[in-house]
Amino acid sequence: MHKQVLIAGGGIGGLAAALGCSRAGWEVRLYERADAFTEVGAGVQIGPNVVRRLQAWGLQSALQAVAAFPDRLQVRSAQGGRELASLRLGATVIERYGAAYATIHRADLHGLLFQAVRGRPEVHLNLGQAVERHAEEGGAVTLRLVRGDGTAVEVEGDAFIGADGLRSGTRARLLGETPTRVSGHLAYRAVVRQDALPQALRTTRVTAWLGPRLHVVQYPLRRGELINVVAIRHGTPPADLETWDHGANAQELEAALAGTCTALQDLVRAVPQAGSGWRLWPLLDRPPIAGPHEMARGLVALLGDAAHPMRPYLAQGAGMAIEDAAELQRALAMHDLDVPLRLRRYALNRWQRNARVQERSRRNGTIFHATGPLRWGRDMALRLLGERILDVPWLYRGDGSSASLL
């Protein structure tokens, strides 16, 4: 008989987990608290380590239909505008790592995973049901679910995966309530149609503009039809983001970019204020994972941001969730082991890589926003070493398997 896994959360991590678990031969019941499967946010960069995993799941054609595949990553000075270094992508990355470097809208990545799981008869997707609590007893795990109308129901399974995001209720019940870490950085995100921009501002590349206490990243989305722009600066988040007037974001951002080069200021000013315009997100994370016990205990495991939220300075948040799902698939397919041991194997094979990415992401933020001598040293190193600094072989050669742990 098929074992049954219960999953909390219908975001990118939850859907990837559902796909991986079903491919391991498990029946899947996924519970999402919202009334629809949607994804908020803007663009995502996915390196060859992630693209290889999507290919293994048979999603290469779906990815090619919605993603962009930049030909180069370049780093420029936000103040002077000059190029500091560049990394060849495209065919070079495919030859070096066996898969492409892609950029994709979060909604498109979520959508292709959703389409992949909805057609699998062993996956049951449930909307409008929040996991209020879980409990283990007698070799099974029980969830109490609360529907939007306040009614409650209990369900039972053989394992439970918390993929319920940064403020994960599963994590709080498993590891105890601990506050997220405030980074002191604010992210302003916008997505613009390329044909609405002057020709000089359109791009097929990933460009990172580095400045004192800030940086801006731009890259194409959706086959190159869109451009994603993310500006991150040091700052204090609003007291209540729910009531925050996002109409003020453009003015705040332009003030923060005073003194940067004309090309960068032109890009930021070209974002239309009609529609969504600039949306503000304070960046939060947690300290790097300290051991496998922070990813799995007994019949319960954590995945993605529920386990290891990270800053976006290595562009691997969504990627690590997909890698988690790949390793979860491998672990759950070990049918000669009991379930707690399979989940422990998953955690043992993931926690060090996730912790390394978390720490490297934090460190990159310090380097990106450097001032004074550290900034001068950074720029000199980029000019001298170029691709040797921008390439990340330990990351891109890995795919979440135990064999590529480090």
Short mmCIF file of C-alpha atoms in Angstrom, two decimals:
data_model
loop_
_atom_site.label_atom_id
_atom_site.label_comp_id
_atom_site.label_asym_id
_atom_site.label_seq_id
_atom_site.Cartn_x
_atom_site.Cartn_y
_atom_site.Cartn_z
CA MET A 1 0.00 0.00 0.00
CA HIS A 2 1.13 3.55 -0.73
CA LYS A 3 2.18 5.61 2.26
CA GLN A 4 0.58 9.04 2.57
CA VAL A 5 2.42 12.32 3.14
CA LEU A 6 0.66 15.48 4.28
CA ILE A 7 2.06 18.86 3.17
CA ALA A 8 1.35 22.33 4.59
CA GLY A 9 1.76 25.11 2.04
CA GLY A 10 1.02 25.47 -1.66
CA GLY A 11 3.85 27.78 -2.69
CA ILE A 12 6.87 26.86 -4.82
CA GLY A 13 8.34 24.70 -2.04
CA GLY A 14 5.09 22.92 -1.25
CA LEU A 15 4.30 22.11 -4.88
CA ALA A 16 7.88 20.93 -5.51
CA ALA A 17 7.59 18.72 -2.42
CA ALA A 18 4.29 17.31 -3.68
CA LEU A 19 5.86 16.50 -7.05
CA GLY A 20 8.92 14.89 -5.49
CA CYS A 21 6.94 12.83 -2.97
CA SER A 22 4.53 11.56 -5.61
CA ARG A 23 7.45 10.53 -7.83
CA ALA A 24 8.82 8.59 -4.83
CA GLY A 25 5.62 6.51 -4.84
CA TRP A 26 3.76 8.28 -2.03
CA GLU A 27 0.19 9.52 -2.00
CA VAL A 28 0.17 13.27 -1.34
CA ARG A 29 -2.37 15.48 0.39
CA LEU A 30 -1.43 19.15 0.26
CA TYR A 31 -3.22 21.85 2.27
CA GLU A 32 -3.07 25.55 1.38
CA ARG A 33 -4.69 28.16 3.62
CA ALA A 34 -5.49 30.55 0.75
CA ASP A 35 -8.52 30.11 -1.50
CA ALA A 36 -6.43 29.91 -4.68
CA PHE A 37 -3.01 28.71 -5.75
CA THR A 38 -1.15 31.94 -6.48
CA GLU A 39 2.35 33.31 -6.03
CA VAL A 40 3.24 36.90 -5.19
CA GLY A 41 6.54 38.60 -5.89
CA ALA A 42 8.54 39.27 -9.01
CA GLY A 43 11.49 37.50 -10.63
CA VAL A 44 13.60 34.52 -9.62
CA GLN A 45 17.03 33.50 -10.87
CA ILE A 46 17.57 29.76 -11.08
CA GLY A 47 21.05 28.42 -11.64
CA PRO A 48 21.97 25.18 -13.44
CA ASN A 49 21.78 23.28 -10.15
CA VAL A 50 18.02 23.99 -10.11
CA VAL A 51 17.41 23.72 -13.84
CA ARG A 52 18.88 20.21 -13.80
CA ARG A 53 16.36 19.23 -11.13
CA LEU A 54 13.45 20.60 -13.19
CA GLN A 55 14.78 18.69 -16.20
CA ALA A 56 14.86 15.48 -14.17
CA TRP A 57 11.19 16.03 -13.36
CA GLY A 58 10.38 16.33 -17.08
CA LEU A 59 9.79 20.10 -16.96
CA GLN A 60 12.37 21.30 -19.50
CA SER A 61 9.78 22.17 -22.17
CA ALA A 62 7.53 23.91 -19.64
CA LEU A 63 10.50 25.95 -18.41
CA GLN A 64 11.60 26.95 -21.90
CA ALA A 65 8.06 28.16 -22.65
CA VAL A 66 8.01 30.74 -19.85
CA ALA A 67 11.59 31.55 -18.76
CA ALA A 68 14.33 33.79 -20.13
CA PHE A 69 17.90 32.58 -20.59
CA PRO A 70 20.32 35.49 -20.16
CA ASP A 71 23.58 35.43 -22.13
CA ARG A 72 25.70 37.22 -19.54
CA LEU A 73 25.86 38.36 -15.93
CA GLN A 74 27.60 41.67 -15.46
CA VAL A 75 28.52 43.69 -12.37
CA ARG A 76 28.63 47.47 -12.70
CA SER A 77 29.45 50.34 -10.39
CA ALA A 78 26.25 52.07 -9.27
CA GLN A 79 28.12 55.36 -8.98
CA GLY A 80 30.32 55.47 -12.07
CA GLY A 81 28.42 53.00 -14.26
CA ARG A 82 31.56 51.18 -15.45
CA GLU A 83 31.61 47.41 -15.77
CA LEU A 84 33.60 45.76 -12.99
CA ALA A 85 33.31 42.12 -14.11
CA SER A 86 31.18 39.74 -16.15
CA LEU A 87 30.33 36.03 -16.34
CA ARG A 88 29.35 34.27 -19.55
CA LEU A 89 26.05 32.42 -19.23
CA GLY A 90 24.10 30.81 -22.07
CA ALA A 91 26.02 28.06 -23.87
CA THR A 92 29.05 28.48 -21.58
CA VAL A 93 27.07 27.53 -18.47
CA ILE A 94 25.37 24.62 -20.27
CA GLU A 95 28.76 23.25 -21.33
CA ARG A 96 30.27 23.77 -17.87
CA TYR A 97 27.38 22.55 -15.67
CA GLY A 98 25.07 20.57 -17.94
CA ALA A 99 22.12 22.97 -17.76
CA ALA A 100 21.22 26.58 -18.44
CA TYR A 101 21.02 29.62 -16.18
CA ALA A 102 17.43 30.88 -16.29
CA THR A 103 15.40 33.83 -15.02
CA ILE A 104 11.69 33.39 -14.45
CA HIS A 105 8.71 35.15 -12.92
CA ARG A 106 7.78 33.59 -9.58
CA ALA A 107 4.21 33.13 -10.80
CA ASP A 108 5.47 31.26 -13.88
CA LEU A 109 7.69 28.94 -11.82
CA HIS A 110 4.78 28.32 -9.44
CA GLY A 111 2.49 27.73 -12.41
CA LEU A 112 4.64 25.11 -14.10
CA LEU A 113 4.98 23.19 -10.81
CA PHE A 114 1.22 23.45 -10.28
CA GLN A 115 0.51 22.06 -13.73
CA ALA A 116 2.96 19.23 -13.09
CA VAL A 117 1.27 18.09 -9.87
CA ARG A 118 -2.37 18.67 -10.75
CA GLY A 119 -2.22 15.99 -13.41
CA ARG A 120 -0.90 13.34 -11.04
CA PRO A 121 -3.74 11.18 -9.62
CA GLU A 122 -1.85 10.47 -6.41
CA VAL A 123 -1.69 14.21 -5.53
CA HIS A 124 -4.71 15.76 -3.81
CA LEU A 125 -4.71 19.58 -3.60
CA ASN A 126 -6.86 21.25 -0.95
CA LEU A 127 -7.55 24.98 -0.76
CA GLY A 128 -8.87 27.13 2.07
CA GLN A 129 -7.60 24.84 4.82
CA ALA A 130 -5.04 26.00 7.37
CA VAL A 131 -3.05 23.58 9.52
CA GLU A 132 -3.77 24.61 13.10
CA ARG A 133 -1.73 21.90 14.81
CA HIS A 134 -0.10 18.52 14.31
CA ALA A 135 0.58 15.58 16.61
CA GLU A 136 2.42 12.24 16.34
CA GLU A 137 1.03 9.08 17.87
CA GLY A 138 1.22 5.38 17.11
CA GLY A 139 3.46 5.75 14.07
CA ALA A 140 1.19 8.29 12.37
CA VAL A 141 0.87 12.07 12.30
CA THR A 142 -2.49 13.84 12.67
CA LEU A 143 -3.31 17.36 11.47
CA ARG A 144 -6.13 19.57 12.68
CA LEU A 145 -7.30 21.68 9.73
CA VAL A 146 -9.44 24.81 9.98
CA ARG A 147 -11.50 25.90 6.98
CA GLY A 148 -12.38 29.46 6.08
CA ASP A 149 -15.85 29.10 7.65
CA GLY A 150 -14.28 28.11 10.98
CA THR A 151 -15.14 24.42 10.82
CA ALA A 152 -12.37 21.97 11.67
CA VAL A 153 -11.45 18.48 10.55
CA GLU A 154 -8.65 16.04 11.35
CA VAL A 155 -6.62 14.04 8.83
CA GLU A 156 -3.95 11.38 9.35
CA GLY A 157 -0.86 10.44 7.36
CA ASP A 158 2.47 8.63 7.57
CA ALA A 159 4.61 11.80 7.37
CA PHE A 160 4.11 15.57 7.48
CA ILE A 161 6.10 18.22 5.56
CA GLY A 162 5.97 21.85 6.64
CA ALA A 163 6.48 23.99 3.53
CA ASP A 164 4.53 26.89 5.01
CA GLY A 165 7.03 29.68 4.51
CA LEU A 166 8.96 32.21 6.56
CA ARG A 167 6.42 32.37 9.38
CA SER A 168 5.88 28.63 9.43
CA GLY A 169 3.45 27.36 12.04
CA THR A 170 4.92 23.89 11.55
CA ARG A 171 8.38 25.16 12.48
CA ALA A 172 7.05 26.94 15.56
CA ARG A 173 5.37 23.77 16.81
CA LEU A 174 8.40 21.61 15.99
CA LEU A 175 11.26 23.85 17.19
CA GLY A 176 9.54 26.45 19.36
CA GLU A 177 8.59 30.06 18.67
CA THR A 178 11.62 32.13 17.65
CA PRO A 179 11.49 35.53 15.95
CA THR A 180 12.84 36.02 12.45
CA ARG A 181 16.01 38.10 12.07
CA VAL A 182 15.59 41.64 10.73
CA SER A 183 18.25 42.25 8.10
CA GLY A 184 18.04 46.06 8.05
CA HIS A 185 17.60 45.90 4.27
CA LEU A 186 14.56 46.95 2.23
CA ALA A 187 13.78 45.48 -1.21
CA TYR A 188 11.85 47.45 -3.84
CA ARG A 189 10.64 45.21 -6.67
CA ALA A 190 9.07 46.05 -10.01
CA VAL A 191 8.28 44.21 -13.25
CA VAL A 192 8.00 46.21 -16.48
CA ARG A 193 7.28 45.30 -20.09
CA GLN A 194 10.46 45.67 -22.12
CA ASP A 195 8.62 47.20 -25.07
CA ALA A 196 7.47 50.01 -22.75
CA LEU A 197 11.10 51.01 -22.12
CA PRO A 198 13.47 53.01 -24.31
CA GLN A 199 15.70 50.74 -26.40
CA ALA A 200 18.77 51.65 -24.34
CA LEU A 201 17.16 50.27 -21.16
CA ARG A 202 16.09 46.89 -22.56
CA THR A 203 18.28 43.92 -21.73
CA THR A 204 19.00 40.25 -22.27
CA ARG A 205 21.49 40.18 -19.38
CA VAL A 206 21.56 39.97 -15.62
CA THR A 207 23.08 43.21 -14.34
CA ALA A 208 23.99 43.95 -10.74
CA TRP A 209 24.74 47.58 -9.88
CA LEU A 210 26.77 47.82 -6.64
CA GLY A 211 26.83 50.97 -4.54
CA PRO A 212 27.47 52.05 -0.96
CA ARG A 213 24.75 50.58 1.28
CA LEU A 214 22.63 49.58 -1.74
CA HIS A 215 22.52 47.59 -4.94
CA VAL A 216 20.14 47.10 -7.89
CA VAL A 217 19.64 43.96 -9.99
CA GLN A 218 17.86 43.76 -13.36
CA TYR A 219 17.19 40.82 -15.67
CA PRO A 220 14.68 39.63 -18.30
CA LEU A 221 11.63 37.47 -17.60
CA ARG A 222 9.02 35.60 -19.63
CA ARG A 223 11.02 34.91 -22.80
CA GLY A 224 12.46 38.43 -22.56
CA GLU A 225 9.10 40.20 -22.76
CA LEU A 226 9.46 41.59 -19.22
CA ILE A 227 12.27 43.05 -17.16
CA ASN A 228 12.57 42.50 -13.42
CA VAL A 229 14.18 45.25 -11.34
CA VAL A 230 15.05 44.84 -7.65
CA ALA A 231 16.60 47.66 -5.65
CA ILE A 232 17.83 46.90 -2.12
CA ARG A 233 19.00 49.52 0.33
CA HIS A 234 19.70 49.81 4.02
CA GLY A 235 16.69 51.13 5.91
CA THR A 236 14.08 50.63 8.60
CA PRO A 237 10.86 48.86 7.58
CA PRO A 238 7.50 50.59 8.11
CA ALA A 239 5.76 49.78 11.38
CA ASP A 240 2.75 48.31 9.55
CA LEU A 241 3.37 47.10 6.02
CA GLU A 242 -0.33 46.21 5.65
CA THR A 243 -1.25 49.92 5.64
CA TRP A 244 1.92 51.14 3.93
CA ASP A 245 1.36 53.50 0.98
CA HIS A 246 3.40 51.87 -1.78
CA GLY A 247 2.82 54.98 -3.89
CA ALA A 248 5.61 56.62 -1.88
CA ASN A 249 8.15 53.93 -2.75
CA ALA A 250 9.37 55.52 -5.99
CA GLN A 251 10.18 58.83 -4.29
CA GLU A 252 12.00 57.07 -1.45
CA LEU A 253 13.99 54.95 -3.86
CA GLU A 254 14.99 57.87 -6.06
CA ALA A 255 16.24 59.71 -2.98
CA ALA A 256 18.28 56.67 -1.94
CA LEU A 257 19.86 56.53 -5.40
CA ALA A 258 20.92 60.17 -5.44
CA GLY A 259 24.55 60.28 -6.53
CA THR A 260 24.39 57.11 -8.62
CA CYS A 261 25.08 57.12 -12.36
CA THR A 262 22.62 58.46 -14.93
CA ALA A 263 22.02 55.04 -16.54
CA LEU A 264 20.86 53.53 -13.25
CA GLN A 265 18.68 56.50 -12.35
CA ASP A 266 17.11 56.40 -15.83
CA LEU A 267 16.25 52.72 -15.31
CA VAL A 268 14.58 53.34 -11.96
CA ARG A 269 12.63 56.36 -13.21
CA ALA A 270 11.40 54.36 -16.22
CA VAL A 271 9.32 52.08 -13.99
CA PRO A 272 5.69 53.20 -14.53
CA GLN A 273 3.92 54.30 -11.37
CA ALA A 274 0.56 53.24 -12.75
CA GLY A 275 -0.37 49.69 -11.81
CA SER A 276 1.78 47.85 -9.31
CA GLY A 277 4.83 50.13 -9.61
CA TRP A 278 7.44 49.57 -6.90
CA ARG A 279 6.45 47.16 -4.11
CA LEU A 280 8.32 47.21 -0.82
CA TRP A 281 9.47 44.09 1.09
CA PRO A 282 11.54 44.24 4.28
CA LEU A 283 14.06 41.39 4.13
CA LEU A 284 13.99 38.87 6.98
CA ASP A 285 15.88 35.66 7.56
CA ARG A 286 17.08 33.26 10.26
CA PRO A 287 20.57 32.19 11.33
CA PRO A 288 22.03 29.32 9.30
CA ILE A 289 20.73 25.86 10.17
CA ALA A 290 22.75 24.37 13.03
CA GLY A 291 22.09 20.69 12.40
CA PRO A 292 19.73 18.09 10.90
CA HIS A 293 17.47 18.34 13.97
CA GLU A 294 16.34 21.74 12.63
CA MET A 295 14.99 20.14 9.44
CA ALA A 296 13.40 16.89 10.64
CA ARG A 297 12.18 15.25 13.83
CA GLY A 298 10.26 12.02 13.93
CA LEU A 299 7.57 12.00 11.25
CA VAL A 300 7.80 15.76 10.57
CA ALA A 301 10.20 17.63 8.27
CA LEU A 302 10.63 21.24 7.17
CA LEU A 303 11.32 22.42 3.63
CA GLY A 304 12.23 25.71 1.94
CA ASP A 305 11.73 28.96 3.82
CA ALA A 306 10.10 27.11 6.72
CA ALA A 307 13.50 25.52 7.35
CA HIS A 308 16.10 27.99 6.04
CA PRO A 309 14.91 31.46 4.95
CA MET A 310 17.78 33.36 3.40
CA ARG A 311 18.66 36.75 2.00
CA PRO A 312 18.49 37.04 -1.80
CA TYR A 313 22.18 37.81 -2.38
CA LEU A 314 23.01 34.41 -3.88
CA ALA A 315 19.68 34.12 -5.75
CA GLN A 316 18.99 30.67 -4.29
CA GLY A 317 15.88 30.91 -2.07
CA ALA A 318 13.53 29.15 -4.48
CA GLY A 319 16.38 26.97 -5.71
CA MET A 320 17.13 25.54 -2.28
CA ALA A 321 13.44 24.69 -1.80
CA ILE A 322 13.46 22.76 -5.08
CA GLU A 323 16.69 21.01 -4.09
CA ASP A 324 15.06 20.12 -0.75
CA ALA A 325 12.17 18.53 -2.63
CA ALA A 326 14.59 16.54 -4.79
CA GLU A 327 16.38 15.15 -1.74
CA LEU A 328 13.04 14.46 -0.03
CA GLN A 329 12.05 12.40 -3.08
CA ARG A 330 15.26 10.36 -2.84
CA ALA A 331 14.83 9.80 0.90
CA LEU A 332 11.17 8.80 0.77
CA ALA A 333 11.93 6.32 -1.99
CA MET A 334 14.18 4.33 0.42
CA HIS A 335 11.45 1.80 1.10
CA ASP A 336 13.66 -0.46 3.23
CA LEU A 337 13.93 2.24 5.93
CA ASP A 338 11.23 3.31 8.38
CA VAL A 339 9.79 6.78 7.84
CA PRO A 340 11.60 8.68 10.67
CA LEU A 341 14.91 7.37 9.36
CA ARG A 342 14.05 8.42 5.80
CA LEU A 343 13.27 11.96 6.99
CA ARG A 344 16.45 12.04 9.05
CA ARG A 345 18.39 10.97 5.95
CA TYR A 346 16.76 13.87 4.06
CA ALA A 347 17.82 16.33 6.79
CA LEU A 348 21.35 14.93 7.04
CA ASN A 349 21.84 15.32 3.30
CA ARG A 350 20.49 18.87 3.17
CA TRP A 351 21.32 20.89 6.26
CA GLN A 352 24.99 21.64 5.56
CA ARG A 353 24.39 22.82 2.00
CA ASN A 354 21.46 24.98 3.08
CA ALA A 355 23.49 26.47 5.96
CA ARG A 356 26.35 27.26 3.58
CA VAL A 357 24.02 29.02 1.14
CA GLN A 358 22.39 30.97 3.99
CA GLU A 359 25.74 32.19 5.29
CA ARG A 360 27.16 32.97 1.85
CA SER A 361 24.00 34.94 1.03
CA ARG A 362 24.41 37.03 4.18
CA ARG A 363 28.09 37.63 3.44
CA ASN A 364 27.36 38.66 -0.14
CA GLY A 365 25.02 41.35 1.17
CA THR A 366 27.90 42.86 3.15
CA ILE A 367 30.15 42.77 0.08
CA PHE A 368 27.51 44.16 -2.29
CA HIS A 369 26.83 47.14 0.00
CA ALA A 370 30.44 47.78 1.02
CA THR A 371 31.79 51.24 1.76
CA GLY A 372 35.30 52.64 2.19
CA PRO A 373 38.33 50.33 1.86
CA LEU A 374 36.20 47.18 1.61
CA ARG A 375 34.42 48.62 -1.42
CA TRP A 376 37.72 49.58 -3.10
CA GLY A 377 39.10 46.10 -2.47
CA ARG A 378 35.92 44.51 -3.83
CA ASP A 379 36.04 46.54 -7.03
CA MET A 380 39.73 45.81 -7.58
CA ALA A 381 39.20 42.08 -7.05
CA LEU A 382 36.30 42.07 -9.53
CA ARG A 383 38.35 43.88 -12.16
CA LEU A 384 41.34 41.56 -11.74
CA LEU A 385 39.62 38.18 -11.29
CA GLY A 386 36.30 38.65 -13.12
CA GLU A 387 34.69 35.26 -13.85
CA ARG A 388 36.73 33.51 -11.15
CA ILE A 389 34.83 35.52 -8.53
CA LEU A 390 31.38 35.50 -10.16
CA ASP A 391 31.26 31.78 -10.96
CA VAL A 392 30.16 29.50 -8.10
CA PRO A 393 31.16 25.92 -9.01
CA TRP A 394 30.42 24.40 -5.58
CA LEU A 395 26.85 25.68 -5.90
CA TYR A 396 26.13 25.10 -9.58
CA ARG A 397 27.61 21.58 -9.68
CA GLY A 398 25.37 20.50 -6.83
CA ASP A 399 21.76 19.46 -7.28
CA GLY A 400 20.67 18.59 -3.76
CA SER A 401 21.87 15.00 -3.80
CA SER A 402 23.95 13.60 -1.00
CA ALA A 403 26.79 13.09 -3.46
CA SER A 404 26.97 16.86 -4.10
CA LEU A 405 26.52 17.94 -0.48
CA LEU A 406 29.52 20.24 -0.43
#
